[in-house]
Short mmCIF file of C-alpha atoms and ligand atoms in Angstrom, two decimals:
data_model
loop_
_atom_site.label_atom_id
_atom_site.label_comp_id
_atom_site.label_asym_id
_atom_site.label_seq_id
_atom_site.Cartn_x
_atom_site.Cartn_y
_atom_site.Cartn_z
CA MET E 276 90.48 100.38 142.48
CA LYS E 277 90.45 101.93 138.87
CA GLN E 278 93.91 102.17 137.65
CA TRP E 279 94.25 105.33 136.67
CA LEU E 280 93.39 107.00 139.90
CA LYS E 281 96.27 105.52 141.65
CA ASP E 282 98.42 108.32 140.05
CA ALA E 283 95.77 111.11 139.39
CA VAL E 284 95.75 114.55 140.37
CA PHE E 285 93.21 116.69 139.70
CA TYR E 286 93.00 119.79 138.38
CA GLU E 287 89.61 121.98 138.68
CA ILE E 288 88.56 124.26 136.37
CA TYR E 289 85.71 126.80 136.57
CA PRO E 290 85.48 127.24 132.54
CA GLN E 291 84.08 130.44 132.70
CA SER E 292 87.46 132.03 134.15
CA PHE E 293 90.03 129.95 132.86
CA CYS E 294 91.08 130.94 129.52
CA ASP E 295 89.13 132.83 126.64
CA THR E 296 90.09 131.99 123.13
CA ASN E 297 87.41 133.92 121.21
CA GLY E 298 87.60 137.31 122.56
CA ASP E 299 84.00 137.45 124.12
CA GLY E 300 85.62 137.97 127.69
CA ILE E 301 84.20 134.32 128.74
CA GLY E 302 86.61 131.09 129.11
CA ASP E 303 85.84 128.27 126.87
CA LEU E 304 86.39 124.84 126.11
CA PRO E 305 89.25 125.60 123.33
CA GLY E 306 90.83 127.64 125.82
CA ILE E 307 91.06 124.58 128.39
CA THR E 308 92.44 122.22 125.35
CA SER E 309 94.72 125.13 124.69
CA LYS E 310 96.40 124.82 128.21
CA LEU E 311 96.40 121.08 128.78
CA ASP E 312 100.09 121.12 128.44
CA TYR E 313 100.28 123.58 131.00
CA ILE E 314 98.52 121.65 133.43
CA LYS E 315 100.21 118.45 132.43
CA GLY E 316 103.43 120.40 133.10
CA LEU E 317 102.38 121.23 136.20
CA GLY E 318 101.93 117.84 137.45
CA CYS E 319 98.17 117.65 137.14
CA ASN E 320 97.06 114.51 134.86
CA ALA E 321 93.47 114.74 135.24
CA LEU E 322 90.46 117.61 134.92
CA TRP E 323 87.19 118.35 136.82
CA ILE E 324 85.38 120.70 134.62
CA ASN E 325 82.37 122.73 137.03
CA PRO E 326 78.90 122.31 134.69
CA CYS E 327 79.55 123.33 131.31
CA PHE E 328 76.00 122.58 130.01
CA ASP E 329 73.46 124.73 128.59
CA SER E 330 71.84 126.67 131.26
CA PRO E 331 70.12 130.18 132.40
CA PHE E 332 73.36 130.74 134.85
CA LYS E 333 71.34 131.58 137.84
CA ASP E 334 73.56 129.20 139.60
CA ALA E 335 76.75 129.30 137.61
CA GLY E 336 75.35 126.51 135.45
CA TYR E 337 74.74 124.17 138.53
CA ASP E 338 71.01 124.71 136.78
CA VAL E 339 71.23 122.81 133.90
CA ARG E 340 68.42 123.65 130.94
CA ASP E 341 70.01 120.80 128.66
CA TYR E 342 72.13 118.03 129.92
CA LYS E 343 73.33 116.99 126.45
CA LYS E 344 74.35 119.82 125.44
CA VAL E 345 77.52 122.54 125.61
CA ALA E 346 76.36 125.86 126.87
CA PRO E 347 77.24 128.32 123.61
CA ARG E 348 79.30 130.60 126.04
CA TYR E 349 81.75 127.74 126.31
CA GLY E 350 81.57 125.95 122.47
CA THR E 351 80.02 123.09 120.92
CA ASN E 352 79.67 119.57 121.96
CA GLU E 353 82.21 118.73 119.08
CA ASP E 354 84.88 121.14 121.22
CA LEU E 355 84.33 118.98 124.24
CA ALA E 356 84.48 115.92 122.18
CA GLN E 357 87.76 117.41 121.14
CA LEU E 358 89.22 118.25 124.61
CA PHE E 359 88.38 114.69 125.51
CA ARG E 360 90.70 113.60 122.53
CA THR E 361 93.52 115.78 123.22
CA ALA E 362 93.78 114.88 126.84
CA HIS E 363 93.14 111.45 126.27
CA GLU E 364 96.61 111.67 123.70
CA LYS E 365 98.35 113.61 126.49
CA GLY E 366 97.57 110.51 128.74
CA MET E 367 95.07 112.64 131.02
CA HIS E 368 91.63 112.28 132.14
CA VAL E 369 88.55 114.70 131.86
CA LEU E 370 85.72 114.20 134.60
CA LEU E 371 82.47 116.58 134.23
CA ASP E 372 79.87 118.09 136.37
CA LEU E 373 77.19 115.70 136.91
CA VAL E 374 74.25 117.60 138.78
CA PRO E 375 71.62 114.63 139.43
CA GLY E 376 69.62 116.14 142.08
CA HIS E 377 67.99 118.94 139.99
CA THR E 378 67.49 120.63 137.02
CA SER E 379 67.06 124.49 136.27
CA GLU E 380 63.14 125.73 135.73
CA GLU E 381 63.92 126.12 132.42
CA HIS E 382 64.70 122.38 131.45
CA PRO E 383 62.08 120.92 128.98
CA TRP E 384 61.13 118.29 131.47
CA PHE E 385 60.34 120.80 134.12
CA LYS E 386 58.04 122.72 131.33
CA ALA E 387 56.13 119.58 130.63
CA SER E 388 56.07 118.61 134.33
CA SER E 389 54.32 121.81 135.11
CA GLN E 390 51.78 121.08 132.73
CA VAL E 391 47.81 120.56 133.66
CA GLU E 392 47.62 117.49 131.39
CA LYS E 393 49.47 114.38 132.55
CA ASN E 394 52.35 113.53 130.57
CA GLU E 395 55.99 111.31 130.63
CA TYR E 396 57.29 114.15 132.63
CA SER E 397 54.69 114.81 135.36
CA GLY E 398 56.22 112.69 137.91
CA ARG E 399 59.93 113.71 137.24
CA TYR E 400 59.71 116.24 139.77
CA ILE E 401 58.38 116.41 143.35
CA TRP E 402 54.96 117.86 143.42
CA THR E 403 52.52 118.17 146.06
CA ASP E 404 48.75 117.60 145.26
CA HIS E 405 47.50 121.07 145.89
CA CYS E 406 48.30 124.60 145.10
CA PHE E 407 48.18 125.60 148.78
CA ALA E 408 50.13 122.51 150.10
CA GLY E 409 53.70 122.71 152.07
CA GLY E 410 56.32 120.59 151.43
CA ASP E 411 56.81 118.40 154.38
CA GLY E 412 59.69 120.31 155.60
CA MET E 413 61.46 120.81 152.19
CA PRO E 414 61.29 124.14 150.53
CA PHE E 415 58.81 124.78 147.54
CA ILE E 416 57.08 126.92 145.39
CA GLY E 417 53.86 127.30 144.66
CA GLY E 418 51.84 129.67 142.21
CA GLU E 419 54.34 129.68 139.31
CA THR E 420 52.54 126.90 137.15
CA ASP E 421 49.18 126.04 135.54
CA ARG E 422 49.47 122.82 137.51
CA ASN E 423 47.22 122.62 140.39
CA GLY E 424 50.39 121.74 142.96
CA THR E 425 53.74 122.89 144.55
CA TYR E 426 57.17 121.74 143.65
CA ILE E 427 60.03 120.82 145.93
CA LEU E 428 63.46 122.64 145.85
CA ASN E 429 66.78 121.27 145.94
CA PHE E 430 68.67 124.51 146.34
CA PHE E 431 67.85 127.92 144.79
CA LYS E 432 64.45 128.78 143.62
CA CYS E 433 65.77 128.13 140.12
CA GLN E 434 66.56 124.46 140.89
CA PRO E 435 63.50 122.10 141.37
CA ALA E 436 64.24 118.69 142.60
CA LEU E 437 64.35 115.82 140.59
CA ASN E 438 61.95 113.10 141.87
CA TYR E 439 63.96 110.13 143.14
CA GLY E 440 60.98 109.04 145.67
CA TYR E 441 60.91 109.14 149.41
CA GLY E 442 62.57 106.90 152.20
CA LYS E 443 59.77 107.35 154.78
CA ILE E 444 56.41 108.59 153.08
CA HIS E 445 54.41 110.84 155.16
CA GLU E 446 51.79 112.31 152.28
CA SER E 447 50.18 110.81 149.15
CA TRP E 448 52.01 112.81 147.04
CA GLN E 449 55.36 111.14 147.89
CA GLN E 450 56.17 108.21 145.97
CA PRO E 451 58.62 104.87 147.11
CA THR E 452 61.72 105.17 145.22
CA ASP E 453 60.65 101.80 143.28
CA ALA E 454 57.94 103.64 141.73
CA PRO E 455 57.68 104.33 137.90
CA ASP E 456 58.45 107.72 137.92
CA CYS E 457 61.23 107.56 140.30
CA ARG E 458 62.66 104.61 138.16
CA ALA E 459 62.57 106.87 135.29
CA THR E 460 64.62 109.43 136.82
CA VAL E 461 67.50 107.10 137.66
CA GLU E 462 67.35 105.93 134.10
CA ALA E 463 67.18 109.22 132.85
CA ILE E 464 70.65 110.23 134.68
CA LYS E 465 72.22 106.97 133.20
CA ASP E 466 71.21 108.18 130.02
CA VAL E 467 73.19 111.61 130.61
CA MET E 468 76.15 109.75 131.83
CA ARG E 469 76.29 107.21 128.89
CA PHE E 470 75.86 110.18 126.41
CA TRP E 471 79.07 111.80 127.81
CA LEU E 472 80.81 108.61 128.48
CA ALA E 473 80.60 107.35 124.89
CA MET E 474 81.59 110.76 123.90
CA GLY E 475 85.11 110.20 125.64
CA CYS E 476 84.55 111.44 129.17
CA ASP E 477 86.36 109.58 131.85
CA GLY E 478 83.42 109.99 134.67
CA PHE E 479 81.95 112.59 136.84
CA ARG E 480 82.12 114.60 139.85
CA VAL E 481 78.53 114.10 141.48
CA ASP E 482 77.26 117.25 142.76
CA MET E 483 75.33 116.94 146.11
CA ALA E 484 75.09 113.32 145.51
CA PHE E 485 73.49 112.90 149.07
CA SER E 486 70.03 114.84 147.92
CA LEU E 487 68.64 112.27 145.93
CA VAL E 488 66.09 110.56 148.18
CA LYS E 489 64.10 112.87 150.42
CA ASN E 490 63.20 111.56 154.12
CA ASP E 491 65.72 109.07 153.65
CA THR E 492 66.84 107.10 156.46
CA HIS E 493 69.88 108.29 158.83
CA HIS E 494 72.49 105.90 156.65
CA LYS E 495 70.71 107.45 153.12
CA LYS E 496 69.69 103.86 152.84
CA TYR E 497 67.57 104.72 149.70
CA THR E 498 70.10 107.14 148.13
CA CYS E 499 72.84 104.57 148.41
CA ALA E 500 71.05 102.00 146.84
CA ILE E 501 70.60 104.15 143.73
CA TRP E 502 74.38 104.93 143.68
CA ARG E 503 75.15 100.97 143.62
CA ASP E 504 72.72 100.64 140.77
CA ILE E 505 74.67 103.54 138.93
CA ALA E 506 78.09 102.10 139.88
CA ALA E 507 76.83 99.09 138.65
CA MET E 508 75.92 100.13 135.17
CA LEU E 509 79.39 101.88 134.99
CA GLN E 510 81.32 98.78 135.97
CA GLU E 511 79.58 97.01 133.26
CA GLU E 512 79.53 99.28 130.43
CA TYR E 513 82.70 101.83 131.17
CA PRO E 514 84.83 100.16 133.55
CA GLN E 515 87.51 102.87 133.98
CA ALA E 516 84.74 105.72 134.48
CA ALA E 517 85.36 107.36 137.85
CA LEU E 518 82.72 108.83 140.33
CA ILE E 519 83.43 111.31 143.05
CA SER E 520 80.78 112.58 145.10
CA GLU E 521 80.26 115.91 146.71
CA TRP E 522 79.14 114.35 149.79
CA ASN E 523 82.25 114.50 152.76
CA ALA E 524 80.81 111.00 154.29
CA PRO E 525 83.16 108.36 153.05
CA ARG E 526 81.65 105.88 154.95
CA LEU E 527 78.38 106.16 152.86
CA ALA E 528 79.82 107.31 149.58
CA LEU E 529 83.05 104.92 149.46
CA LYS E 530 80.92 101.81 150.22
CA ASN E 531 78.24 102.43 147.86
CA GLY E 532 79.93 103.10 144.45
CA PHE E 533 81.78 106.17 144.37
CA ASP E 534 85.48 105.79 143.78
CA MET E 535 86.66 109.05 146.02
CA ASP E 536 85.03 111.46 148.01
CA PHE E 537 85.95 114.96 148.92
CA MET E 538 86.74 116.02 152.41
CA LEU E 539 85.09 119.48 152.43
CA SER E 540 85.37 122.65 154.17
CA GLY E 541 82.73 122.83 156.96
CA THR E 542 82.51 125.17 159.98
CA HIS E 543 85.77 123.78 162.08
CA ASN E 544 85.70 120.55 160.92
CA GLY E 545 89.11 118.99 160.37
CA TYR E 546 90.04 120.10 157.12
CA ASP E 547 88.93 123.85 157.81
CA TRP E 548 91.41 123.50 160.94
CA LEU E 549 94.37 122.91 158.30
CA MET E 550 93.50 125.36 155.80
CA ARG E 551 91.21 127.80 156.99
CA ALA E 552 89.61 128.29 160.69
CA TYR E 553 88.24 131.69 160.00
CA ASP E 554 85.44 132.88 162.46
CA GLY E 555 82.28 132.01 160.18
CA THR E 556 84.14 129.95 157.08
CA MET E 557 80.88 130.99 154.59
CA ASP E 558 81.80 134.67 155.09
CA SER E 559 82.62 137.22 152.27
CA ASN E 560 85.06 138.53 154.40
CA PRO E 561 87.34 136.23 156.09
CA HIS E 562 87.94 137.57 159.63
CA ASN E 563 90.40 136.31 162.63
CA ILE E 564 92.43 134.65 160.27
CA GLY E 565 95.66 133.15 161.79
CA LYS E 566 94.60 130.23 163.62
CA ALA E 567 94.68 127.35 161.03
CA TYR E 568 97.17 124.42 161.46
CA PHE E 569 99.17 125.79 158.64
CA CYS E 570 99.62 129.32 159.86
CA LYS E 571 102.98 130.03 161.34
CA ASP E 572 101.85 131.52 164.90
CA SER E 573 98.70 129.76 165.42
CA GLY E 574 99.64 127.24 168.07
CA THR E 575 97.12 124.93 166.30
CA GLY E 576 98.24 120.98 166.49
CA ILE E 577 97.60 118.60 164.01
CA ASP E 578 94.97 116.73 166.12
CA LYS E 579 92.16 119.06 165.02
CA PHE E 580 92.78 117.54 161.85
CA LEU E 581 93.37 113.96 162.63
CA ASP E 582 90.41 113.82 165.10
CA ASP E 583 88.32 114.19 162.12
CA TRP E 584 89.91 112.68 159.22
CA LEU E 585 91.98 109.98 160.53
CA PRO E 586 88.65 107.53 161.80
CA SER E 587 87.20 108.07 158.38
CA TYR E 588 90.49 107.07 156.39
CA LYS E 589 90.74 103.82 158.39
CA ALA E 590 87.06 103.04 158.30
CA THR E 591 87.14 103.57 154.45
CA HIS E 592 90.71 103.00 152.70
CA LYS E 593 89.83 99.54 151.57
CA ASP E 594 86.98 100.72 149.68
CA GLY E 595 88.04 104.13 147.86
CA LEU E 596 89.77 107.55 148.17
CA TYR E 597 88.91 110.16 150.78
CA CYS E 598 90.35 113.46 148.63
CA LEU E 599 92.03 116.33 150.02
CA ILE E 600 91.45 119.77 148.02
CA THR E 601 93.50 122.91 147.98
CA CYS E 602 89.91 124.89 147.40
CA ASN E 603 86.92 124.91 145.42
CA HIS E 604 84.59 126.80 143.53
CA ASP E 605 82.40 127.14 146.83
CA THR E 606 85.25 127.83 149.17
CA ILE E 607 87.31 131.09 149.68
CA ARG E 608 90.68 130.58 148.33
CA PRO E 609 93.31 129.60 150.80
CA ALA E 610 95.53 132.41 150.09
CA ALA E 611 92.86 134.55 151.81
CA GLY E 612 94.60 133.16 155.08
CA LEU E 613 97.77 131.71 154.39
CA THR E 614 101.10 133.54 153.33
CA THR E 615 103.16 132.05 150.16
CA ASP E 616 105.43 130.23 152.69
CA GLU E 617 102.18 128.70 154.80
CA LEU E 618 100.73 127.90 151.30
CA ARG E 619 103.91 125.95 150.20
CA ILE E 620 103.85 123.62 153.10
CA ALA E 621 100.20 123.18 153.13
CA TYR E 622 100.18 122.07 149.59
CA ALA E 623 103.32 119.77 150.39
CA MET E 624 101.16 117.90 153.03
CA LEU E 625 97.83 117.64 150.83
CA PHE E 626 100.22 116.00 148.13
CA THR E 627 101.69 113.66 150.12
CA MET E 628 98.62 112.47 151.75
CA PRO E 629 96.53 109.32 150.79
CA GLY E 630 93.81 110.07 148.20
CA ALA E 631 93.74 111.69 144.70
CA PRO E 632 94.64 115.57 145.40
CA PHE E 633 92.42 118.31 143.72
CA LEU E 634 94.20 121.52 143.01
CA TYR E 635 91.91 124.29 142.29
CA TYR E 636 92.96 126.30 139.31
CA GLY E 637 94.95 129.26 140.54
CA ASP E 638 95.96 128.25 143.81
CA GLU E 639 99.17 127.11 142.31
CA ILE E 640 100.07 130.63 142.02
CA GLY E 641 98.34 131.77 145.28
CA MET E 642 95.51 133.76 143.41
CA ARG E 643 93.72 136.03 145.97
CA TYR E 644 90.35 135.88 146.98
CA GLN E 645 88.40 138.98 145.54
CA LYS E 646 85.82 141.07 147.37
CA LEU E 647 83.22 141.39 144.44
CA PRO E 648 79.37 141.82 144.04
CA THR E 649 77.66 138.60 143.63
CA LYS E 650 77.64 136.81 140.24
CA GLU E 651 75.20 134.22 138.45
CA GLY E 652 74.25 133.04 142.33
CA GLY E 653 78.20 133.22 143.63
CA TYR E 654 77.53 135.55 146.60
CA PHE E 655 80.51 134.80 148.86
CA ARG E 656 81.79 132.38 146.29
CA THR E 657 82.22 134.97 143.43
CA GLY E 658 85.61 135.94 144.78
CA SER E 659 86.81 132.54 144.27
CA ARG E 660 85.97 132.50 140.74
CA THR E 661 88.08 135.38 138.98
CA PRO E 662 89.86 134.87 135.59
CA MET E 663 93.04 132.66 135.74
CA GLN E 664 96.19 135.03 135.79
CA TRP E 665 98.48 133.82 133.14
CA ALA E 666 101.05 136.53 132.41
CA PRO E 667 101.31 140.68 133.41
CA GLY E 668 99.35 142.75 130.75
CA LYS E 669 96.12 143.07 129.32
CA ASN E 670 93.76 141.14 131.49
CA LEU E 671 96.54 139.19 132.78
CA GLY E 672 96.20 136.84 129.67
CA PHE E 673 92.90 135.56 130.30
CA SER E 674 91.13 137.43 127.41
CA ASP E 675 91.60 139.64 124.57
CA ALA E 676 88.28 141.45 125.55
CA ALA E 677 88.00 144.86 126.78
CA PRO E 678 88.54 144.56 130.30
CA GLU E 679 84.80 146.19 131.12
CA SER E 680 83.35 142.96 129.27
CA LEU E 681 85.15 140.09 131.06
CA TYR E 682 83.06 137.71 133.09
CA LEU E 683 84.47 138.93 136.12
CA PRO E 684 87.33 141.39 136.58
CA VAL E 685 91.13 140.12 137.19
CA ASP E 686 92.82 140.66 140.30
CA PRO E 687 93.60 144.53 139.83
CA SER E 688 96.27 144.77 142.39
CA ALA E 689 99.90 145.62 141.26
CA ASP E 690 101.57 142.55 142.40
CA ALA E 691 98.51 139.82 141.17
CA PRO E 692 100.52 136.56 140.77
CA THR E 693 100.89 135.23 137.37
CA VAL E 694 101.83 132.18 135.94
CA ALA E 695 104.50 133.56 133.69
CA GLN E 696 106.38 135.46 136.44
CA GLN E 697 106.03 132.41 138.97
CA GLN E 698 107.53 130.17 135.96
CA GLU E 699 110.71 132.41 135.59
CA ASP E 700 111.38 132.50 139.69
CA PRO E 701 112.93 129.44 140.98
CA ASN E 702 111.75 130.27 144.48
CA SER E 703 108.05 130.68 143.30
CA LEU E 704 104.94 128.70 144.63
CA TRP E 705 104.46 127.49 141.27
CA HIS E 706 107.73 125.92 141.35
CA THR E 707 107.09 124.35 144.85
CA VAL E 708 104.08 122.72 143.45
CA GLN E 709 105.44 121.61 140.46
CA SER E 710 108.32 119.81 142.18
CA ILE E 711 106.29 118.10 144.93
CA LEU E 712 103.90 116.85 142.21
CA ALA E 713 106.74 115.30 140.25
CA PHE E 714 108.15 113.70 143.60
CA ARG E 715 104.66 112.46 143.98
CA HIS E 716 104.60 110.84 140.22
CA ALA E 717 107.91 109.61 140.72
CA HIS E 718 107.01 107.25 144.19
CA ARG E 719 104.51 104.94 143.94
CA ASP E 720 104.67 104.76 147.48
CA LEU E 721 102.57 108.26 147.19
CA ASP E 722 100.16 106.98 145.25
CA SER E 723 96.70 107.78 146.23
CA ASP E 724 95.99 104.05 147.53
CA ALA E 725 99.53 103.48 149.01
CA PRO E 726 99.70 102.59 152.91
CA PHE E 727 99.23 105.54 155.23
CA LYS E 728 100.39 105.60 159.19
CA VAL E 729 100.65 108.65 161.52
CA LEU E 730 104.35 108.34 162.97
CA PHE E 731 104.40 111.19 165.08
CA ALA E 732 101.44 113.59 166.04
CA PRO E 733 102.15 115.24 169.54
CA LYS E 734 99.57 117.64 170.91
CA ALA E 735 100.51 121.13 170.19
CA LYS E 736 103.02 122.89 172.90
CA GLY E 737 103.59 126.30 171.72
CA ASP E 738 105.79 126.76 169.00
CA TYR E 739 106.06 122.92 169.14
CA ARG E 740 103.69 121.36 166.56
CA PRO E 741 105.17 119.01 163.87
CA PHE E 742 103.49 115.84 162.39
CA ALA E 743 104.89 112.87 160.50
CA TRP E 744 103.49 110.34 158.74
CA ARG E 745 104.76 107.02 157.01
CA ARG E 746 103.64 106.31 153.27
CA GLY E 747 104.95 102.85 152.19
CA LYS E 748 108.83 103.29 152.84
CA LEU E 749 108.80 106.91 152.89
CA ILE E 750 108.51 109.14 155.63
CA CYS E 751 106.85 112.55 155.49
CA ALA E 752 106.88 115.34 157.94
CA VAL E 753 105.66 119.00 158.43
CA ASN E 754 106.90 121.61 160.66
CA PRO E 755 104.21 124.75 160.36
CA ALA E 756 105.42 126.54 163.19
CA GLY E 757 108.22 129.59 163.39
CA ALA E 758 110.66 127.48 165.19
CA GLN E 759 112.97 124.53 164.78
CA ALA E 760 111.27 121.18 165.63
CA GLU E 761 113.18 118.02 166.74
CA LEU E 762 111.09 115.01 165.81
CA PRO E 763 112.11 111.52 167.83
CA LEU E 764 111.43 109.25 165.06
CA LYS E 765 113.90 106.60 165.51
CA LEU E 766 114.94 106.78 161.95
CA LYS E 767 116.99 103.72 160.73
CA GLU E 768 120.80 104.23 159.65
CA GLY E 769 121.15 105.60 156.27
CA THR E 770 117.87 107.29 156.29
CA ARG E 771 118.38 110.44 153.97
CA THR E 772 116.05 113.41 153.25
CA LEU E 773 114.66 113.17 149.53
CA PHE E 774 112.77 116.18 149.29
CA VAL E 775 112.82 119.28 151.43
CA ILE E 776 111.17 122.70 151.79
CA GLY E 777 112.71 124.95 154.18
CA SER E 778 115.34 122.75 156.25
CA ALA E 779 115.90 119.22 157.11
CA GLU E 780 118.34 117.35 158.60
CA VAL E 781 118.73 113.84 159.86
CA ARG E 782 120.44 113.85 163.29
CA GLY E 783 121.24 110.11 164.50
CA GLU E 784 117.69 108.75 164.88
CA ASP E 785 116.01 112.21 164.96
CA LEU E 786 114.90 114.61 162.12
CA ILE E 787 115.85 117.97 162.67
CA LEU E 788 112.93 119.81 160.71
CA GLY E 789 113.54 123.85 160.37
CA ASP E 790 110.72 126.25 160.69
CA GLN E 791 107.98 126.26 158.24
CA SER E 792 109.36 123.12 156.40
CA PHE E 793 108.19 120.02 155.11
CA ALA E 794 110.68 116.82 154.29
CA VAL E 795 110.30 113.59 152.75
CA LEU E 796 112.80 111.09 153.99
CA GLY E 797 113.61 107.42 152.53
C1 LIG X 26 76.94 122.18 144.80
C2 LIG X 26 77.79 123.10 144.03
C3 LIG X 26 77.70 124.64 144.28
C4 LIG X 26 76.22 124.66 143.58
C5 LIG X 26 74.95 123.77 144.64
C6 LIG X 26 73.70 123.43 144.13
O1 LIG X 26 77.46 122.29 146.38
O2 LIG X 26 79.17 123.00 144.22
O3 LIG X 26 78.14 125.43 143.18
O4 LIG X 26 75.44 125.85 143.97
O5 LIG X 26 75.90 122.07 144.45
O6 LIG X 26 73.91 122.69 142.70
CA1 LIG X 27 85.47 132.68 125.06
#
């Protein structure tokens, strides 16, 4: 376990929407650097920045055209180096987003690969051997290149799959993972990682980490072997560099080189039951809200979360961190389905559970999901990617540009939450987030890898839905319901409340937890 991850709390930044310093309507790297004190003051000491590399932006930068060049719209490589230096001076760490599964169709590797004449990059992508050939179950494109073949896609049409080879081989054009072309792809990705690490980057969030080898085994044997190989390189050359996977499979990711894996929202999985549970999580129009655990009147119990999360946690907590998030750039903002009071206790639980928490920019003030037309391949995700709301006034403090030339419009509502207003108001969501994170940093028992145990998780009965858990010597408890709850926790004499949202009282061996309340006892 890398030392800095014990106390790490991450802040995810969508760079186009965070802070614009040159008035072109788009967020930039100097903007992020200028807000590091803000982020640190909130209680986050690490960043994950979505892809900030040169790209035609057909998937908001997840279609990389040059892995080693900052996209001009965000600044220069020197601006990124400056961001690393400033962050380090403040004791903060920065993860970049690594997209190893595919590039943009405009990447020079792909252009070379599309040529008729054989060259160094002919095998960098997965090509079939004929212009009419199908993709053996994978999406493929034909008719676009001089080369006589079709090529396999990893995601959108603009994202051809890099060639890491095949587990089970069915076709003559499929290569085993130890073929020279496939090994060259792994080495090329290592080279990209070294480039940024040498400049001061502290590690990577790895996009679609599961997607490298095609027709892999059920347990992703070959993809896992590649990650172990890459992790061994890091261990040797950059032992403090961290890797977190977009995988949601901690049993695979954390045993095969990743320090952390995300628990992601999936239709009615454990995380979804906590925070969202709308009908159709991938819907741009959340409906039937009100069913999540944290919704006051949902009647939903914590078992819906624990049934999913707990076995994964138990199986992997010795290997790494299974991390909880408030949201991300692919998910509808939590404020779409939770009120401010519901968000307070939701965050309080997320930030006191094991793992390194991830806060998506703007969730600290309850930024709302906006209904917007798609932008740069965002589709329903676009509404979670709007500009950060810093202060009342022009463009809510995001940019000096004319409002019509912003990357995306700011929340137009008269009561759009802003950082400045919430910092003034001691009862704001911002202050709740800040105080719970300060409490976390002050207690080693809340470190990401400190022990965890379920103390009290009864099946929900009407309004009786509390959950209590132990972290080292501390006891945490939450009651999302609209009625007070008594928790028979067999508390030792002298147990006191150390942190409370709502109301909490120790009465003999029991904890009396008010409606919509959270407490830490010790
Ligand atoms: C990941 C990213 C998402 C992107 C996709 C393709 O899921 O989080 O934003 O569209 O991969 O790279
Ligand atoms: Ca700008």
